[in-house]
Short mmCIF file of C-alpha atoms in Angstrom, two decimals:
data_model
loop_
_atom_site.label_atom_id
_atom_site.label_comp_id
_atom_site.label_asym_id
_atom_site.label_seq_id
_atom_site.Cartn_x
_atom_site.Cartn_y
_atom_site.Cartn_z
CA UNK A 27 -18.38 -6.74 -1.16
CA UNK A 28 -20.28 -9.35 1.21
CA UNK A 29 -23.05 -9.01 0.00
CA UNK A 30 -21.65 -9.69 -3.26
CA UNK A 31 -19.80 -12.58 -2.30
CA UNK A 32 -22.60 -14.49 -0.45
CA UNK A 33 -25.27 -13.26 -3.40
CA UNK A 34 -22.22 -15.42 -6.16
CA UNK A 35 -21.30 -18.22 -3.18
CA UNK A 36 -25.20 -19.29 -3.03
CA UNK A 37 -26.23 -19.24 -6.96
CA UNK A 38 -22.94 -20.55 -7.92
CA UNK A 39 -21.73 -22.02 -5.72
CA UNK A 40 -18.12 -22.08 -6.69
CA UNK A 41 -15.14 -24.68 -5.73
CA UNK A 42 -13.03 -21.29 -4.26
CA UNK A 43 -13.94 -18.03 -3.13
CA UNK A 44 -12.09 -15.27 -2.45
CA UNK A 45 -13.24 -12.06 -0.37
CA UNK A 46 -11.78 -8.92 0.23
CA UNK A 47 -12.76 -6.67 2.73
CA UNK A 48 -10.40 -3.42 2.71
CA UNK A 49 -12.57 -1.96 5.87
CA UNK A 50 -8.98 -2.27 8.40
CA UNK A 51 -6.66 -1.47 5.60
CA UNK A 52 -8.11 2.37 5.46
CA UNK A 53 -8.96 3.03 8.86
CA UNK A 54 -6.10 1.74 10.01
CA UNK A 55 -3.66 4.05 8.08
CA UNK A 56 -5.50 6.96 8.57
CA UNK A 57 -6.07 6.23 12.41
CA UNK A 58 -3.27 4.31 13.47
CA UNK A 59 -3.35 0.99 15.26
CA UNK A 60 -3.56 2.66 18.43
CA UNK A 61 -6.68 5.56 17.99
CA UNK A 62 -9.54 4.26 20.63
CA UNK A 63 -11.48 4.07 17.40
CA UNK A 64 -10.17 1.08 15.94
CA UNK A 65 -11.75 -1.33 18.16
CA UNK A 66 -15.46 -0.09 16.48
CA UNK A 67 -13.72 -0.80 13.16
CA UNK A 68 -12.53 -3.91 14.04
CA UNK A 69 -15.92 -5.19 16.01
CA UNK A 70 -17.38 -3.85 12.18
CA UNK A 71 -15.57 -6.05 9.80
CA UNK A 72 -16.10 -8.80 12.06
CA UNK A 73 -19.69 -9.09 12.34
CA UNK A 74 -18.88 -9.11 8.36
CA UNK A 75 -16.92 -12.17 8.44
CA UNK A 76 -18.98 -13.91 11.01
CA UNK A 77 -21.76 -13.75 8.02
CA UNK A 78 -19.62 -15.17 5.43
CA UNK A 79 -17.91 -17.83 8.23
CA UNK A 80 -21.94 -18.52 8.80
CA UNK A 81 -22.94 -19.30 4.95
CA UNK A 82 -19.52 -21.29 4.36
CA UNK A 83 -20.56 -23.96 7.30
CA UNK A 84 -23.64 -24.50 6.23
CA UNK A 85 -22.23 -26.87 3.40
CA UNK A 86 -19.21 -27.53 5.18
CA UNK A 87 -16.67 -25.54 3.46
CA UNK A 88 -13.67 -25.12 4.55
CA UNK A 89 -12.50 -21.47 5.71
CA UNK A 90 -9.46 -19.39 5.96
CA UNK A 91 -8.96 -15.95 6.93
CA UNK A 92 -5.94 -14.35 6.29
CA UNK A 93 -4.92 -10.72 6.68
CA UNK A 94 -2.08 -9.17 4.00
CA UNK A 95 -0.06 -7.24 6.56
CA UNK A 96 0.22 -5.78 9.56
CA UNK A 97 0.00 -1.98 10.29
CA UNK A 98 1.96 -0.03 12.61
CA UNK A 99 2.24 3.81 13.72
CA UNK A 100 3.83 6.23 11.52
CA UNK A 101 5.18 9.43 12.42
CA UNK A 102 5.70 10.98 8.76
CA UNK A 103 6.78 10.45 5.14
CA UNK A 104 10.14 9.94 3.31
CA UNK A 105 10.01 12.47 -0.03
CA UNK A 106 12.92 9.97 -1.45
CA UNK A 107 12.02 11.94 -5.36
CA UNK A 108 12.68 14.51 -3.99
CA UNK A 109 15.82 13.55 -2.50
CA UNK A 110 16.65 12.03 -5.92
CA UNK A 111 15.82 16.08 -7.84
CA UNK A 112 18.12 17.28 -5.54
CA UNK A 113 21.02 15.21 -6.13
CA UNK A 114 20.16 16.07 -9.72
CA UNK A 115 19.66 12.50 -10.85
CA UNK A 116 15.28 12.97 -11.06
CA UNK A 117 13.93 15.35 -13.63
CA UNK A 118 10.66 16.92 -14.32
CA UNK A 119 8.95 19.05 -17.42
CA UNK A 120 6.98 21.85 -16.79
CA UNK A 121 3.61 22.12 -18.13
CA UNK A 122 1.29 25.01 -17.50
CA UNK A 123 2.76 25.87 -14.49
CA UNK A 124 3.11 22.33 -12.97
CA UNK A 125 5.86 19.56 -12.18
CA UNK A 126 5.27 16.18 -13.90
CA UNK A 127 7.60 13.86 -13.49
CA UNK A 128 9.95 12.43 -16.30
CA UNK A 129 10.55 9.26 -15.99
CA UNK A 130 12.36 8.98 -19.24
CA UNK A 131 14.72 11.36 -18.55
CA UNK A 132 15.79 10.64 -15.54
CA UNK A 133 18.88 8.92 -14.20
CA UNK A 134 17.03 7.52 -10.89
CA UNK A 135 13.58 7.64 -9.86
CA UNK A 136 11.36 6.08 -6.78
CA UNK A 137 8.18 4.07 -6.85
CA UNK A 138 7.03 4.46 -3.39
CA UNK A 139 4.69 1.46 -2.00
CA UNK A 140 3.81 2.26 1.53
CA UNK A 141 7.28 1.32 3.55
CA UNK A 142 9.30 0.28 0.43
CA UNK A 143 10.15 1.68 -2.24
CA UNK A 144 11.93 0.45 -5.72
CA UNK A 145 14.38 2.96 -7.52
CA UNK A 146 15.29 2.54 -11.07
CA UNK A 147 18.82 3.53 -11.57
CA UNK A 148 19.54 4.06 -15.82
CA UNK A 149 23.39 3.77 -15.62
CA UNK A 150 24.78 1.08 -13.86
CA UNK A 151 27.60 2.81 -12.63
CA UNK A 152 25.31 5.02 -10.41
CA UNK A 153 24.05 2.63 -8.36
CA UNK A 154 26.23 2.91 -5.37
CA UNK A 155 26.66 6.86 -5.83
CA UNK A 156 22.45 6.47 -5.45
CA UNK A 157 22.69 3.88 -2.75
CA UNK A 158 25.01 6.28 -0.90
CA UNK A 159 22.69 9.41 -0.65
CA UNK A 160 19.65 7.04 0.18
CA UNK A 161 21.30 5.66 3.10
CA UNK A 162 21.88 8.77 4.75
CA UNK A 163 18.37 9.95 4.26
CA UNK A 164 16.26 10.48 7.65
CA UNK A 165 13.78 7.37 8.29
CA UNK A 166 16.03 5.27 5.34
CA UNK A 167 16.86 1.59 7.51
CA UNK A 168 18.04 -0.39 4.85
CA UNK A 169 18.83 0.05 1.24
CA UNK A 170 19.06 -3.30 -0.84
CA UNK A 171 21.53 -3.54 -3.90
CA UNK A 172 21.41 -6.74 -6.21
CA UNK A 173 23.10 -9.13 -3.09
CA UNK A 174 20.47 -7.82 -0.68
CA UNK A 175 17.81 -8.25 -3.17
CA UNK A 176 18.50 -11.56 -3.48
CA UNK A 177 18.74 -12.47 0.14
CA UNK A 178 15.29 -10.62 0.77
CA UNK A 179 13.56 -12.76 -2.30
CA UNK A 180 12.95 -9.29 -3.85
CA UNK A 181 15.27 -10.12 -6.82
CA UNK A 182 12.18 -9.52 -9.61
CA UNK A 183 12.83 -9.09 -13.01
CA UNK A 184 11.01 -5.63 -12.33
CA UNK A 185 12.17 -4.81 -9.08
CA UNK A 186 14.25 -1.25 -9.21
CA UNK A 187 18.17 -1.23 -9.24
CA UNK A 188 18.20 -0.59 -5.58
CA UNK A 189 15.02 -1.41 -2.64
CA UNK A 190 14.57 0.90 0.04
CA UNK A 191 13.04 0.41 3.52
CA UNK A 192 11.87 2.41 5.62
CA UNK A 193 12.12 2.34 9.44
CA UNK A 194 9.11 1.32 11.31
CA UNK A 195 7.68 4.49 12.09
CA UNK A 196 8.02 5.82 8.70
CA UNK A 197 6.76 5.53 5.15
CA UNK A 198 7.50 6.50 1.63
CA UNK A 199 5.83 9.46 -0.53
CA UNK A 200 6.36 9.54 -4.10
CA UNK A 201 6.48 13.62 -3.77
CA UNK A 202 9.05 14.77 -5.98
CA UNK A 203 8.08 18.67 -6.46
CA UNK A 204 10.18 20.96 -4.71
CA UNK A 205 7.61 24.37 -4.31
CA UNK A 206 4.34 23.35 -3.46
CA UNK A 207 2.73 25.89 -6.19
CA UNK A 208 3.74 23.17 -8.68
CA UNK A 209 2.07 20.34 -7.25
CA UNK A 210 1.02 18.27 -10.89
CA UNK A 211 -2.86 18.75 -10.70
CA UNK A 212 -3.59 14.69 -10.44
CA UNK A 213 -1.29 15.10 -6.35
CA UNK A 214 -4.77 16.72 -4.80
CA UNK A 215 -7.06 14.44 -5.92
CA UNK A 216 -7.66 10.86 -5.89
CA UNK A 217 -5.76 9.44 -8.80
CA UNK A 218 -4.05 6.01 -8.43
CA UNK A 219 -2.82 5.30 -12.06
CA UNK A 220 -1.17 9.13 -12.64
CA UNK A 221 1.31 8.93 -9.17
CA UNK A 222 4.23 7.38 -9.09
CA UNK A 223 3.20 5.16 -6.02
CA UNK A 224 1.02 4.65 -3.48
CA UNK A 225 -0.68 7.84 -1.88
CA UNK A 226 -2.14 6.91 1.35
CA UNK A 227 -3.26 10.79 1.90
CA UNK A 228 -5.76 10.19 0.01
CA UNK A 229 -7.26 9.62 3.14
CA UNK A 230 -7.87 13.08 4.04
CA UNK A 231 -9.60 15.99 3.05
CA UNK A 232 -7.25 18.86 3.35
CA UNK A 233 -7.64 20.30 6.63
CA UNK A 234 -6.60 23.84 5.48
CA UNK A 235 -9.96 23.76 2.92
CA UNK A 236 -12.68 26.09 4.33
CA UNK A 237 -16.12 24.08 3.74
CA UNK A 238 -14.64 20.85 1.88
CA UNK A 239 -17.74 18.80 1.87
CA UNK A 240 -19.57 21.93 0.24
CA UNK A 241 -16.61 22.05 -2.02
CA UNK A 242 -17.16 18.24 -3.14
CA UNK A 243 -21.11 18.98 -3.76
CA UNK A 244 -20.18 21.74 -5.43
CA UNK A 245 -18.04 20.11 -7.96
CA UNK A 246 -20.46 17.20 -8.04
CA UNK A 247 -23.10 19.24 -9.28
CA UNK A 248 -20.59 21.20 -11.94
CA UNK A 249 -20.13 17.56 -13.25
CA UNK A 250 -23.83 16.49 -13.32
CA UNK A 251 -24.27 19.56 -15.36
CA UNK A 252 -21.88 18.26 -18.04
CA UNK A 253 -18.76 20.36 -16.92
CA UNK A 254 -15.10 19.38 -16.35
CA UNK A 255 -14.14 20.23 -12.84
CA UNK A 256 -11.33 18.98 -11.37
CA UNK A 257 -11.98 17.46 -7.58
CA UNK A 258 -8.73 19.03 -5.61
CA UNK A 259 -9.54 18.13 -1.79
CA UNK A 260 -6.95 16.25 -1.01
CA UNK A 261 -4.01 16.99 1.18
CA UNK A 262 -0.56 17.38 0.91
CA UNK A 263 0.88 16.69 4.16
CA UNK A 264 2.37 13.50 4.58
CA UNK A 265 2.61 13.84 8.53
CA UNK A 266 -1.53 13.02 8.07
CA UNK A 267 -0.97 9.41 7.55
CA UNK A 268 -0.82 7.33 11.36
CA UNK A 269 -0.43 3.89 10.20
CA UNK A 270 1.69 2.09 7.22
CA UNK A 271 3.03 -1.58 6.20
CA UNK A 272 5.49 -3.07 4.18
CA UNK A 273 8.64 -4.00 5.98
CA UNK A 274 8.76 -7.19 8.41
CA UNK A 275 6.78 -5.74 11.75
CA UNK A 276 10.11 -5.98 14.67
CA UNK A 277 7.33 -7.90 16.33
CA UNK A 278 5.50 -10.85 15.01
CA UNK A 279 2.12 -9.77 17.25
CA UNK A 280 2.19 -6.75 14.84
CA UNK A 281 2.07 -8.72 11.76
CA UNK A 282 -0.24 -10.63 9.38
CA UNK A 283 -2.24 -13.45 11.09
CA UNK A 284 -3.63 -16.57 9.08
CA UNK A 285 -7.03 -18.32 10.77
CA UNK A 286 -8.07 -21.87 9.37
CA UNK A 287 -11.00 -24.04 9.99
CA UNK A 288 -8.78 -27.02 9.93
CA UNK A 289 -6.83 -27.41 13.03
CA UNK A 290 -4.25 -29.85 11.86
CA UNK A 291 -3.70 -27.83 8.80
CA UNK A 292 -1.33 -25.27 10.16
CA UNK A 293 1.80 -26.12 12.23
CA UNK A 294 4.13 -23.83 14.45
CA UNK A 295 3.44 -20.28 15.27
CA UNK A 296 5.11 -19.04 12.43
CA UNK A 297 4.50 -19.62 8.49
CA UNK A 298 6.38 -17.92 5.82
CA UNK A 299 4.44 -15.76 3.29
CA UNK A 300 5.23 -18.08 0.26
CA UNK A 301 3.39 -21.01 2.08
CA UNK A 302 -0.14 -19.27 1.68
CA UNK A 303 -0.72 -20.53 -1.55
CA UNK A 304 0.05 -24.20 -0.97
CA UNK A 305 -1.86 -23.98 2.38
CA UNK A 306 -4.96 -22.73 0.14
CA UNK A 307 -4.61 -25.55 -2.18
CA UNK A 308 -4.70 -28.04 0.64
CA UNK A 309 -7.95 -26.42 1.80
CA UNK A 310 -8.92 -26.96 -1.89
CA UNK A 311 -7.82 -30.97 -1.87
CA UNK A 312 -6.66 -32.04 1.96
CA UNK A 313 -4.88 -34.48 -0.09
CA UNK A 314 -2.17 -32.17 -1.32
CA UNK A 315 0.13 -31.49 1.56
CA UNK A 316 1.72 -27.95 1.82
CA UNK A 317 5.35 -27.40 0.71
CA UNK A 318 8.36 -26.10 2.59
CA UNK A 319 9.06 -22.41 2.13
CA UNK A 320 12.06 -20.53 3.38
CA UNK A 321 13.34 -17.04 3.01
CA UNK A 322 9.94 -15.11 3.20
CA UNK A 323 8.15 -12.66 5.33
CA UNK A 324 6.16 -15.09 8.29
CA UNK A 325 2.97 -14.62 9.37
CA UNK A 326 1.71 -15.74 12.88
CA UNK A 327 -0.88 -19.33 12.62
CA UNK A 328 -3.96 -19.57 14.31
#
């Protein structure tokens, strides 16, 4: 990806560029914050950005770096599905043998997104019923209704009924299956557009697999050959996953940071969110001063 970016920034050179590098975000959650490791992975993306940072000066382009969210430790998953199957409101079909998950049919599911998750509610007069169970559900800190949406700027169009948060040593799964034997197919491997949220054990080969990497060739090789073979390495086990994100961090030190070029472009410690854009625009044209946001999740200026 920085490779890419500095091949396009020095034949194009464009007005705005925009670089990801996802390094952090993986080895973070699979690691923690904390693992002695991190410091190597850290020391890696920088020497990165110091190449990028190096090519941008050259013509005297204004930089900012700016990191999404902050990671903390986790100590295990929320199933909230499967808290919802229970309670009889989620519902699955069975085909050959496995679980999928009906959305259709169901009178409340969960899209799980790291330490948040949205539940769509069908019948309005289940909403509090819903709200009720997910309260009382271990690692459940907050559950937002149509009021608390709104105070938490979370009042979408497409947001769910009800917004859940997680504490900050816990995350949500989108596991809904109650016997582990009917796991849909798609749940061990690496499939982001079949789950119903974000599956940050993905991360892992399962550690119960004798010989996984042999396993991987293996299947490789089936598929070079021109056979279907389906690539079922990954884990189940939510307790895998050391590091998540989503929720305000209790302490600012723990959350995003945003690094600018500009000295006088940033003011205070703290920024909301929401102001990201307007400060990026500014970079774009100093003459456009940035607006006043309020209400959104802050991020710590440097």
């Amino acid at each position: 990806m920085a490779d890419c970016a500095l091949h396009l920034y020095r034949s194009r050179q464009p007005k705005l560029t925009l670089v990801y590098l996802p390094h952090l975000d993986y080895s973070l959650q699979k690691l923690g914050p904390d693992h002695p490791q991190i410091p190597r992975e850290v020391a890696a993306v920088d020497q990165l950005c110091a190449e990028l940072i190096a090519a941008a000066r050259q013509d005297g382009s204004r930089i900012l770096a700016l990191s999404e969210y902050g990671v903390t430790p986790v100590r295990g998953d929320i199933a909230i599905n499967r808290a919802l199957r229970q309670a009889g409101w989620l519902q699955v079909r069975e085909e050959q043998g496995e679980d999928k998950l009906d959305c259709g049919a169901s009178a409340a599911f969960a899209l799980a997104d790291h330490q948040i998750a949205h539940i769509y509610v069908r019948r309005p007069e289940l909403v509090d019923e819903v709200k009720a169970l997910l309260r009382q559900l271990d690692g459940v800190e907050m559950v937002l209704d149509e009021a608390g949406k709104q105070l938490y700027g979370l009042n979408h169009p497409r947001s769910g009924e009800l917004v859940a948060i997680s504490r900050v040593d816990r995350w949500f799964s989108y596991y809904y299956w109650l016997d582990q034997a009917k796991a849909p197919d798609f749940a061990r491997t690496v499939d982001i557009h079949r789950k119903p949220g974000y599956d940050p054990v993905e991360l892992f080969l399962d550690p119960k697999l004798p010989l996984p990497k042999l396993r991987i060739a293996w299947t490789l090789l089936k598929r070079k050959l021109g056979q279907r073979s389906l690539l079922n390495v990954i884990s189940l086990d939510g307790s895998l996953v050391q590091g998540s994100h989503g929720r305000p961090t209790d302490k600012p030190s723990d959350g995003p940071l945003l690094i600018s070029s500009e000295p006088d472009s940033l003011s205070g410690d703290m920024i909301p969110a929401t102001a990201v854009r307007d400060i990026m625009l500014a970079h774009l044209e100093p003459s456009i001063a940035p607006q006043r946001h309020h209400n959104a999740m802050p991020a710590a200026a440097g």
